[in-house]
Coordinates of C-alpha atoms in Angstrom, one line a residue:
X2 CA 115.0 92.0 157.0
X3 CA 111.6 93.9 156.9
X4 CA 111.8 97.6 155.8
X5 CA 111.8 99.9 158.7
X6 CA 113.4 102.9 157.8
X7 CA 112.2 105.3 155.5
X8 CA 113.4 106.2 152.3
X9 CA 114.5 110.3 152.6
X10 CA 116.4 108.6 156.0
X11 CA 118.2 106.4 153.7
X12 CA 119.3 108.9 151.0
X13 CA 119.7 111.2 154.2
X14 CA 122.4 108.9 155.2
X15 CA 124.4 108.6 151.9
X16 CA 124.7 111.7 151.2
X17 CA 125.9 112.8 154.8
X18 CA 128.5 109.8 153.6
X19 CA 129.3 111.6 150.9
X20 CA 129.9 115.3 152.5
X21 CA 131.9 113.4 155.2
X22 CA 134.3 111.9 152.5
X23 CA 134.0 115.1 150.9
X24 CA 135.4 116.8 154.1
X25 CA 138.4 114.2 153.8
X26 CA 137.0 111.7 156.5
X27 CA 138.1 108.4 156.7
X28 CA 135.8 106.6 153.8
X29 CA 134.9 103.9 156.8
X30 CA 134.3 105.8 159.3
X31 CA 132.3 108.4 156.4
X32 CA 130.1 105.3 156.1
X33 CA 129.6 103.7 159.1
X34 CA 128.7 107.5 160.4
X35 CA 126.2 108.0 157.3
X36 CA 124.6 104.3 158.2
X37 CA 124.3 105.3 162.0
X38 CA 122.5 108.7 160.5
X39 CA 120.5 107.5 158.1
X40 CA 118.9 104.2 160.5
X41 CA 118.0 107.0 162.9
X42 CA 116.6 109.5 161.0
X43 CA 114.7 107.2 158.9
X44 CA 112.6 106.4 162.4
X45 CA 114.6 103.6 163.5
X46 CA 115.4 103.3 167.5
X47 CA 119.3 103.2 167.8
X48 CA 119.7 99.3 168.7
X49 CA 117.8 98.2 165.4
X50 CA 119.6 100.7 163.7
X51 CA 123.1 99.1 165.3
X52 CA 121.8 95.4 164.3
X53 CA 120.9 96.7 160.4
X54 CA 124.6 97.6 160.4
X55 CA 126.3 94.8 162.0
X56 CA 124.2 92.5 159.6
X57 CA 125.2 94.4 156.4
X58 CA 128.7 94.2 157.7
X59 CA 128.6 90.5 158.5
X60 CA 127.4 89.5 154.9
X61 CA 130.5 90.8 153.5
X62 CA 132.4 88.5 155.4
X63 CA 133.1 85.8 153.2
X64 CA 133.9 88.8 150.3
X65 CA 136.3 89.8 153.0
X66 CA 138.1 86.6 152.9
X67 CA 138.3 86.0 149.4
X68 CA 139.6 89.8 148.9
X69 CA 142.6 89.5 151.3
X70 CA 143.6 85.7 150.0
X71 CA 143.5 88.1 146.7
X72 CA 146.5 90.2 147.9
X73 CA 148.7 87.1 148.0
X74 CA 148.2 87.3 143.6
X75 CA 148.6 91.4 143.9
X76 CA 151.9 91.1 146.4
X77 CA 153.5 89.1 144.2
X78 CA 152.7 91.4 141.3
X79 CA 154.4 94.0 143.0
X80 CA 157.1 92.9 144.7
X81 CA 158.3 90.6 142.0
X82 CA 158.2 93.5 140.0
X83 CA 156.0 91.7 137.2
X84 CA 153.5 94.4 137.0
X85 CA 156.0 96.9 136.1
X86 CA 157.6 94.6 133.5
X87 CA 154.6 94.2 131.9
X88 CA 153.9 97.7 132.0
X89 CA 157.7 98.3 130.3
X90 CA 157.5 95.8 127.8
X91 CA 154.0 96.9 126.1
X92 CA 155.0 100.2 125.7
X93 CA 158.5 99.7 124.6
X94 CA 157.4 97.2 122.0
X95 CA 154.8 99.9 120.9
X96 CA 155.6 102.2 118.0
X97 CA 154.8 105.4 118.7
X98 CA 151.5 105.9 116.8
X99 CA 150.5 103.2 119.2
X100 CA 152.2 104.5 122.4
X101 CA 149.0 105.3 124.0
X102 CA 146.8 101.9 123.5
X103 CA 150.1 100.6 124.9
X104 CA 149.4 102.6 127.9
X105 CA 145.7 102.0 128.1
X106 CA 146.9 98.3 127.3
X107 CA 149.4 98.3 130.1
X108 CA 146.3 99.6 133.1
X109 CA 144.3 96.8 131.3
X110 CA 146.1 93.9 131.9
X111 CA 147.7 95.3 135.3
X112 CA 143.9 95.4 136.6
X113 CA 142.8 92.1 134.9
X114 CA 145.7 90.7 137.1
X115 CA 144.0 91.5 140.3
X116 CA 145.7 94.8 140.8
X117 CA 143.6 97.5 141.9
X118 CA 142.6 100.5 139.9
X119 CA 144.9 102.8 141.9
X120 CA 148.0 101.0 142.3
X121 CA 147.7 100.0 138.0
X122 CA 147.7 103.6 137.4
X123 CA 150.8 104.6 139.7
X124 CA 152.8 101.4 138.4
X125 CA 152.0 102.4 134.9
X126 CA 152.8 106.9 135.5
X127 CA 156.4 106.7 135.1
X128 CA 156.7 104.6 132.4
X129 CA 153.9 107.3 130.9
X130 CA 155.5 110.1 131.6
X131 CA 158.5 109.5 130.2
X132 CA 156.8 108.2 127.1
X133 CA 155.4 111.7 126.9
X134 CA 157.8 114.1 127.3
X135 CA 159.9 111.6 124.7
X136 CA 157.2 112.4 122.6
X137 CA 155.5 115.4 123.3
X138 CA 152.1 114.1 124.3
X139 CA 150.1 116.1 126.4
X140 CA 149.4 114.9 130.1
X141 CA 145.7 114.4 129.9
X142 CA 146.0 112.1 127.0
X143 CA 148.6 109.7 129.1
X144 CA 146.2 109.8 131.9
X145 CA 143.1 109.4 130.2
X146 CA 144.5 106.4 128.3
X147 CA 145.6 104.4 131.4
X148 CA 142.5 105.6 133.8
X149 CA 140.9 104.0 130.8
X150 CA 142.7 100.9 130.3
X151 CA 142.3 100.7 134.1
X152 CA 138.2 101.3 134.0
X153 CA 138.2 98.8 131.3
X154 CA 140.2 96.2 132.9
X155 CA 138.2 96.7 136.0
X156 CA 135.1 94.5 134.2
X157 CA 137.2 91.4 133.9
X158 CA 139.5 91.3 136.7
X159 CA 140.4 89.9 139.5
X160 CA 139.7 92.2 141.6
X161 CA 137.6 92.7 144.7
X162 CA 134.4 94.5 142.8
X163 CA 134.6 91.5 140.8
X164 CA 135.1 89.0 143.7
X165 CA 132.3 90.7 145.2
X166 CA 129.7 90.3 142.3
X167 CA 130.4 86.6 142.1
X168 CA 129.9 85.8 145.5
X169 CA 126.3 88.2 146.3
X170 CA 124.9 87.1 142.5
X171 CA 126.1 83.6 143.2
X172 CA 128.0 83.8 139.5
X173 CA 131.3 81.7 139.1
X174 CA 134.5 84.6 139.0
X175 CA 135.3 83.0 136.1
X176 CA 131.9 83.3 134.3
X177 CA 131.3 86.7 135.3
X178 CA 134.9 88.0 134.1
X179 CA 134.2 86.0 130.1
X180 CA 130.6 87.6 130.1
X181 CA 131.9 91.3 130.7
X182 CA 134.9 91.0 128.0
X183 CA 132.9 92.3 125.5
X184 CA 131.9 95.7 127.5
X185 CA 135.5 96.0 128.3
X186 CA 136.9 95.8 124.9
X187 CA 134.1 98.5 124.3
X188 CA 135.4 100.9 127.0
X189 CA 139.0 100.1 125.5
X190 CA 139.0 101.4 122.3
X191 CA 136.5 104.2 123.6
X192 CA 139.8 105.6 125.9
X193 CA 142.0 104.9 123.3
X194 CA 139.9 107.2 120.8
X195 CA 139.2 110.0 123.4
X196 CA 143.0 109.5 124.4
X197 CA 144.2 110.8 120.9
X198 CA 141.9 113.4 120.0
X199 CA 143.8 114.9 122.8
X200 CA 147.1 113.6 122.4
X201 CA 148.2 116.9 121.0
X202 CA 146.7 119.1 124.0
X203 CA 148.4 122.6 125.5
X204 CA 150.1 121.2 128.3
X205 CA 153.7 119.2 127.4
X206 CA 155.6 117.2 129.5
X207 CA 159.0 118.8 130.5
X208 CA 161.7 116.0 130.5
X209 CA 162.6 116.8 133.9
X210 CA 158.9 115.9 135.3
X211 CA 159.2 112.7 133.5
X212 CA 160.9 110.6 135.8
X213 CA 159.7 112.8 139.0
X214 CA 156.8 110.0 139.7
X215 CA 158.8 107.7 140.7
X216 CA 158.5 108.1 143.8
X217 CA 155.8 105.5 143.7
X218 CA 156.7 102.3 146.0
X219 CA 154.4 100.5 143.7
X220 CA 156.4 100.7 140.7
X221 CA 159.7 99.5 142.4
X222 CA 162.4 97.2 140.2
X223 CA 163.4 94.5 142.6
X224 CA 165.9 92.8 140.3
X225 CA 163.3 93.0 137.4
X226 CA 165.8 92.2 135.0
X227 CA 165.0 88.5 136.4
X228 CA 161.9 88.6 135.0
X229 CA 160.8 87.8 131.9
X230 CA 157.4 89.3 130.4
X231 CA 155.6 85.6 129.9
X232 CA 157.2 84.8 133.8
X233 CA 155.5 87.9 134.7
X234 CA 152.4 87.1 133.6
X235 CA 152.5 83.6 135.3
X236 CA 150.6 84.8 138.3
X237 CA 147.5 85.7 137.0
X238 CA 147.5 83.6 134.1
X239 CA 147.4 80.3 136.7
X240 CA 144.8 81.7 138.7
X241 CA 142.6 82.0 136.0
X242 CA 143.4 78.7 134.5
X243 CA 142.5 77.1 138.0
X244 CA 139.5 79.1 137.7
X245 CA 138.1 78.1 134.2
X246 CA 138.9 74.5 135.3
X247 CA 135.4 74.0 136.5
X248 CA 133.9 73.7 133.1
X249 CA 136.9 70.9 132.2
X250 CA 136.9 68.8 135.4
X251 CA 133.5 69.6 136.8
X252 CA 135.2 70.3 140.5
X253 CA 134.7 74.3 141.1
X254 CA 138.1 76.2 142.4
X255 CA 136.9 78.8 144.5
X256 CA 139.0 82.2 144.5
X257 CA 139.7 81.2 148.0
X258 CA 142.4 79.0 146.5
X259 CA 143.0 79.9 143.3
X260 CA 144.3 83.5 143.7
X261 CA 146.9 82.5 146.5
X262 CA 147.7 79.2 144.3
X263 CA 148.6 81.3 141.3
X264 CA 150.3 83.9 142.7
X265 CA 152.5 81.4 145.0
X266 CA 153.1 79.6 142.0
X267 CA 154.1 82.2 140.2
X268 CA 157.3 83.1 142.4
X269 CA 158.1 79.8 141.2
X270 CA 158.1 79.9 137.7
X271 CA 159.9 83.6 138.1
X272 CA 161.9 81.8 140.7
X273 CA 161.4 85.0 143.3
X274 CA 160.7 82.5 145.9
X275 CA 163.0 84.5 148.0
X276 CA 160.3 87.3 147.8
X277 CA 157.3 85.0 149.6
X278 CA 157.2 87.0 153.0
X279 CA 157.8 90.3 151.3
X280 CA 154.8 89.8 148.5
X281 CA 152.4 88.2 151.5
X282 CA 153.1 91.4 154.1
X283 CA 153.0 93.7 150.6
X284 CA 149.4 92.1 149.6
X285 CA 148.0 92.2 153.0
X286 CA 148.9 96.1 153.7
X287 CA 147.4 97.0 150.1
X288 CA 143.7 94.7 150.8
X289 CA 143.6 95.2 154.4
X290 CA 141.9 99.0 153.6
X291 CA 140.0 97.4 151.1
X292 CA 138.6 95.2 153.6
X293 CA 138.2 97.7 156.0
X294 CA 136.0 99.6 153.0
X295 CA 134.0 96.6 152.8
X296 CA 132.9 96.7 156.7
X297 CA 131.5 100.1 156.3
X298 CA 130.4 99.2 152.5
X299 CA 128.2 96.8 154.2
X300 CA 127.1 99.0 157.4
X301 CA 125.5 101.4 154.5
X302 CA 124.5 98.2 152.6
X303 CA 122.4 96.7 155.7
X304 CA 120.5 100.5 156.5
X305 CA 119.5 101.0 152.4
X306 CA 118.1 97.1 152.4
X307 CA 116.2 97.3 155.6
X308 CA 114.8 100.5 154.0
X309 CA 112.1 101.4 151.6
X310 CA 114.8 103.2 149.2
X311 CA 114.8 99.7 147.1
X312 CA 110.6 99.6 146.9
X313 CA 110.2 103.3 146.1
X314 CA 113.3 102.8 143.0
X315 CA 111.7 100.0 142.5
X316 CA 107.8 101.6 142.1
X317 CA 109.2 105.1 140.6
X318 CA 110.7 103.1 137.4
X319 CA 107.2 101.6 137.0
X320 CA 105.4 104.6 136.9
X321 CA 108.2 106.2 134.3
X322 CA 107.8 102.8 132.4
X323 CA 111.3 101.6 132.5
X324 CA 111.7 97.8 132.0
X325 CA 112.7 96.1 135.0
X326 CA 115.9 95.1 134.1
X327 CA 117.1 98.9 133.9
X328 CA 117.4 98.3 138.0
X329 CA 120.7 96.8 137.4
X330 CA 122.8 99.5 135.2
X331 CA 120.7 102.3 137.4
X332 CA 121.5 100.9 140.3
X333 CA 124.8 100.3 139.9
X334 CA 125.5 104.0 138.1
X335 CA 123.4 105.5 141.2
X336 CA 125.7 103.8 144.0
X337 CA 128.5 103.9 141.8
X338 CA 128.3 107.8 141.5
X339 CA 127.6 108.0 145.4
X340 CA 130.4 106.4 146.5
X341 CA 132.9 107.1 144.1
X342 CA 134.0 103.6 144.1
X343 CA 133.5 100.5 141.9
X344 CA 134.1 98.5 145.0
X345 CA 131.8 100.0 147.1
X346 CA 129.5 100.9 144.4
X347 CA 128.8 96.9 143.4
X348 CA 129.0 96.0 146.8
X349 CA 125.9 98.1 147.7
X350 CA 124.2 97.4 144.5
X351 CA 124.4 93.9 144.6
X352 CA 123.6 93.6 148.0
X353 CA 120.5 95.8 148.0
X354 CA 119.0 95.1 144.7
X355 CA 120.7 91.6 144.0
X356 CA 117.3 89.6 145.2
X357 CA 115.2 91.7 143.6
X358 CA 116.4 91.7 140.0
X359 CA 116.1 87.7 140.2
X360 CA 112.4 87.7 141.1
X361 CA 112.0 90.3 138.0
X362 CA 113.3 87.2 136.1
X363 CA 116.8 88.9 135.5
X364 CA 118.9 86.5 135.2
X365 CA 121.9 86.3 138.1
X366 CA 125.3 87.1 135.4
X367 CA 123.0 89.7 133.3
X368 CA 122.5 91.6 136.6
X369 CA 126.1 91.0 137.7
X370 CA 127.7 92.4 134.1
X371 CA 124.9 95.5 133.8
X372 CA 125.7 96.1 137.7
X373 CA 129.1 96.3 137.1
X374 CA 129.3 98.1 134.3
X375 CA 127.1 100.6 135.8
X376 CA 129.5 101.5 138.7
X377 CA 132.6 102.4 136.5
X378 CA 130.6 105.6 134.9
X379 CA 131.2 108.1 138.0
X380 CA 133.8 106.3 139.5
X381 CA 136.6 108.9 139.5
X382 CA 134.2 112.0 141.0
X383 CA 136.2 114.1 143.0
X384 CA 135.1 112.3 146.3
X385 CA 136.7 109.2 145.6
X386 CA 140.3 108.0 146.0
X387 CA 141.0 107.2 142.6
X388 CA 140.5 110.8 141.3
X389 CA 143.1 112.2 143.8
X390 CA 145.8 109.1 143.2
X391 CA 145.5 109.3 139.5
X392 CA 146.3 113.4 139.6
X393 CA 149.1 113.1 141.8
X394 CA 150.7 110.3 139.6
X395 CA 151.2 112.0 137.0
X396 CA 151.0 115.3 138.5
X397 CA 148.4 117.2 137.4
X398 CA 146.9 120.0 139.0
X399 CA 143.0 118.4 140.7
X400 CA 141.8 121.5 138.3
X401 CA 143.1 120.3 135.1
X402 CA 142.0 117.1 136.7
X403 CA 138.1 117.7 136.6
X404 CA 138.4 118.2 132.7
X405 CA 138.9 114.5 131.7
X406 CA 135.7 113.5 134.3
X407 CA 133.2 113.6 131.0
X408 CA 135.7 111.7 129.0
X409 CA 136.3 109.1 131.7
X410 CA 132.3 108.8 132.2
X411 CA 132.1 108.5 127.9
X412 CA 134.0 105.0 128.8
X413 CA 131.9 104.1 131.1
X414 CA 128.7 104.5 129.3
X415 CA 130.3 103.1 126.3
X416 CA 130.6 99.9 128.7
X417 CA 127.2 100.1 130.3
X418 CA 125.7 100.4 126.8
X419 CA 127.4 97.4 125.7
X420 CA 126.5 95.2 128.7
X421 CA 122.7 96.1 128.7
X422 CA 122.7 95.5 124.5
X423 CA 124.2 92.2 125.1
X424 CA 122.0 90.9 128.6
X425 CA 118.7 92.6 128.2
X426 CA 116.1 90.0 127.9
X427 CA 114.9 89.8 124.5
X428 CA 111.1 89.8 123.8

């Protein structure tokens, strides 16, 4: 795709995407609207502008697919009630100097599961709060520790910015989730630190509020006393083993199969097979508006690469002397911090600047990891979902909310940091 449309069209249109969301617009319809914008004011005639978009949306097609067989693995999370018995058991079997890695441990391996950012957070709130006002810690602190368990486990998950790298960078799932362990650990025990320093804040938790977030659908108890923690865990645990089989038996599983595999199997081995339909309808309602996401993800995708945007980035970090494989954690921090989303953020990034870091010689995972990494910085901004769905679980005021945006963005650096120390090309 030749670049037709001008770069200040481009940013034009992102950042009309970004006062529409902003205004409370849908996020699709905020990007689809910023793409149609941006094509035409960046001197395109409106059919080429239409065919820009349609093509960016078609190549997250087979993303699409692989992110809704996904939400068989996170249905069965849910309506099992495994995620919540993971989330029970860390933290009871934490003492309570260690109550709040528990927490941050709990988002982690919710998120590493396949679970999305959101949902970890909500399943993970009551158990939190009641944590809290047990112990007096403040609010901030609880929420800071899992948004940061969460942000970390975002790197080496199962999720759909993860499914998304590994199919535009071409990188086994499996590959790109070992290489970005490191990073993740990094942004753990950065959340875990920031998380204590303000353990002690002004703001308690009254006993009565501590239960009063439970009225969460995601954190429901279907006969959870059926499941036991190592059952629970079953799931995810399969998937990846069918995953990481590729380097035993040389045949590649692609998450196609492996995320519905483990998660079916997994109502086996907690014998919930009852629950099939229930966790099937469940997964599809919670990826069907991530898929949705990805069609106007991709509409804003196909205007910014049949722009100039990527040559004048691409020419301005020449001139300013930047090594070329500072694209990646730039590019992923820039779209990361304009769309609020690590989802959306990678999917852009990738997609846009993907070819481009390979014929600087960048290799495919080293892009992938510093991409990734890159969007979790400024992915809780005020204009994303996550900022609004993490305040309202443990309910804080979207004031008191702002204050724990630098800490949030400490984690993500800490992880960006990390990735580009381990993957920049040595000379």
């Amino acid at each position: 795709m030749e670049p037709q449309i001008s770069s200040l069209g481009a940013l034009a249109g992102l950042l009309l995407a970004i006062v529409l969301i902003l205004r409370k617009v849908h996020p699709v319809y905020s990007l689809m609207m910023g793409s149609l914008a941006g094509g035409l004011l960046g001197g395109n005639d409106p059919v080429t502008t239409v065919n820009c978009m349609i093509a960016g949306a078609g190549e997250m097609m087979q993303a699409v697919l692989r992110i809704l067989a996904a939400g068989v693995l996170v249905g069965v999370m849910i309506q099992t009630g495994a995620a919540n018995v993971i989330a029970k058991t860390l933290v009871a079997r934490a003492g309570e100097r260690w109550i709040l890695p528990a927490l941050a441990a709990a988002s982690m391996i919710l998120t590493i599961s396949g679970i999305i950012m959101d949902v970890a957070v909500i399943t993970v709130a009551p158990i939190a709060l009641a944590a809290g006002a047990r112990l007096n810690l403040s609010r901030v602190a609880i929420l800071l520790a899992m948004t940061g368990g969460a942000k970390a486990g975002n790197l080496i998950s199962l999720n759909p910015n993860t499914i998304i790298l590994s199919e535009t960078m071409n990188v086994p799932l499996m590959k790109l989730m070992l290489a970005g362990v490191v990073p993740a650990l990094g942004g753990f025990a950065m959340a875990c630190v920031l998380a204590s320093l303000l353990r002690k804040g002004r703001e308690r938790i009254e006993e009565e509020g501590a239960g009063a977030s439970g009225q969460s659908d995601h954190a429901t108890s279907l006969a959870e006393g059926d499941v036991g923690f190592f059952a629970a865990l079953s799931s995810p645990a399969l998937a990846m083993l069918l995953l990481a089989s590729r380097s035993v038996t040389g045949i590649p599983i692609d998450p196609l199969i492996a995320l519905p595999f483990g998660g079916l199997a997994g109502l086996c081995v907690m014998r919930r097979t009852r629950d099939m339909t229930a966790s099937l309808q469940l997964g599809m309602t919670k990826m069907a508006s991530v898929s949705l996401l990805m069609v106007g993800t991709g509409c804003l995708a196909g205007i910014i690469e049949s722009s100039c945007l990527r040559d004048s980035l691409v020419n301005f970090m020449g001139s300013a002397g930047l090594p070329g494989f500072t694209l990646a954690p730039l590019s992923g921090i820039l779209l990361g911090c304009v769309t609020a989303s690590p989802i959306a953020g990678v999917t852009i990034a990738s997609s846009v600047f993907g070819t481009t870091l390979v014929g600087m010689g960048v290799p495919p995972l080293a892009s992938a990891v510093m991409i990734h990494s890159g969007a979790m910085t400024f992915d809780t901004l005020p204009h994303g979902s996550f900022f609004h769905t993490s305040a309202s679980a443990v309910q804080m005021e979207l004031g008191r909310r702002m204050v724990l945006i630098p800490c949030e963005m400490l984690v993500g650096l800490t992880e960006t940091a990390l990735a580009v120390l381990m993957f920049m090309p040595r000379q």
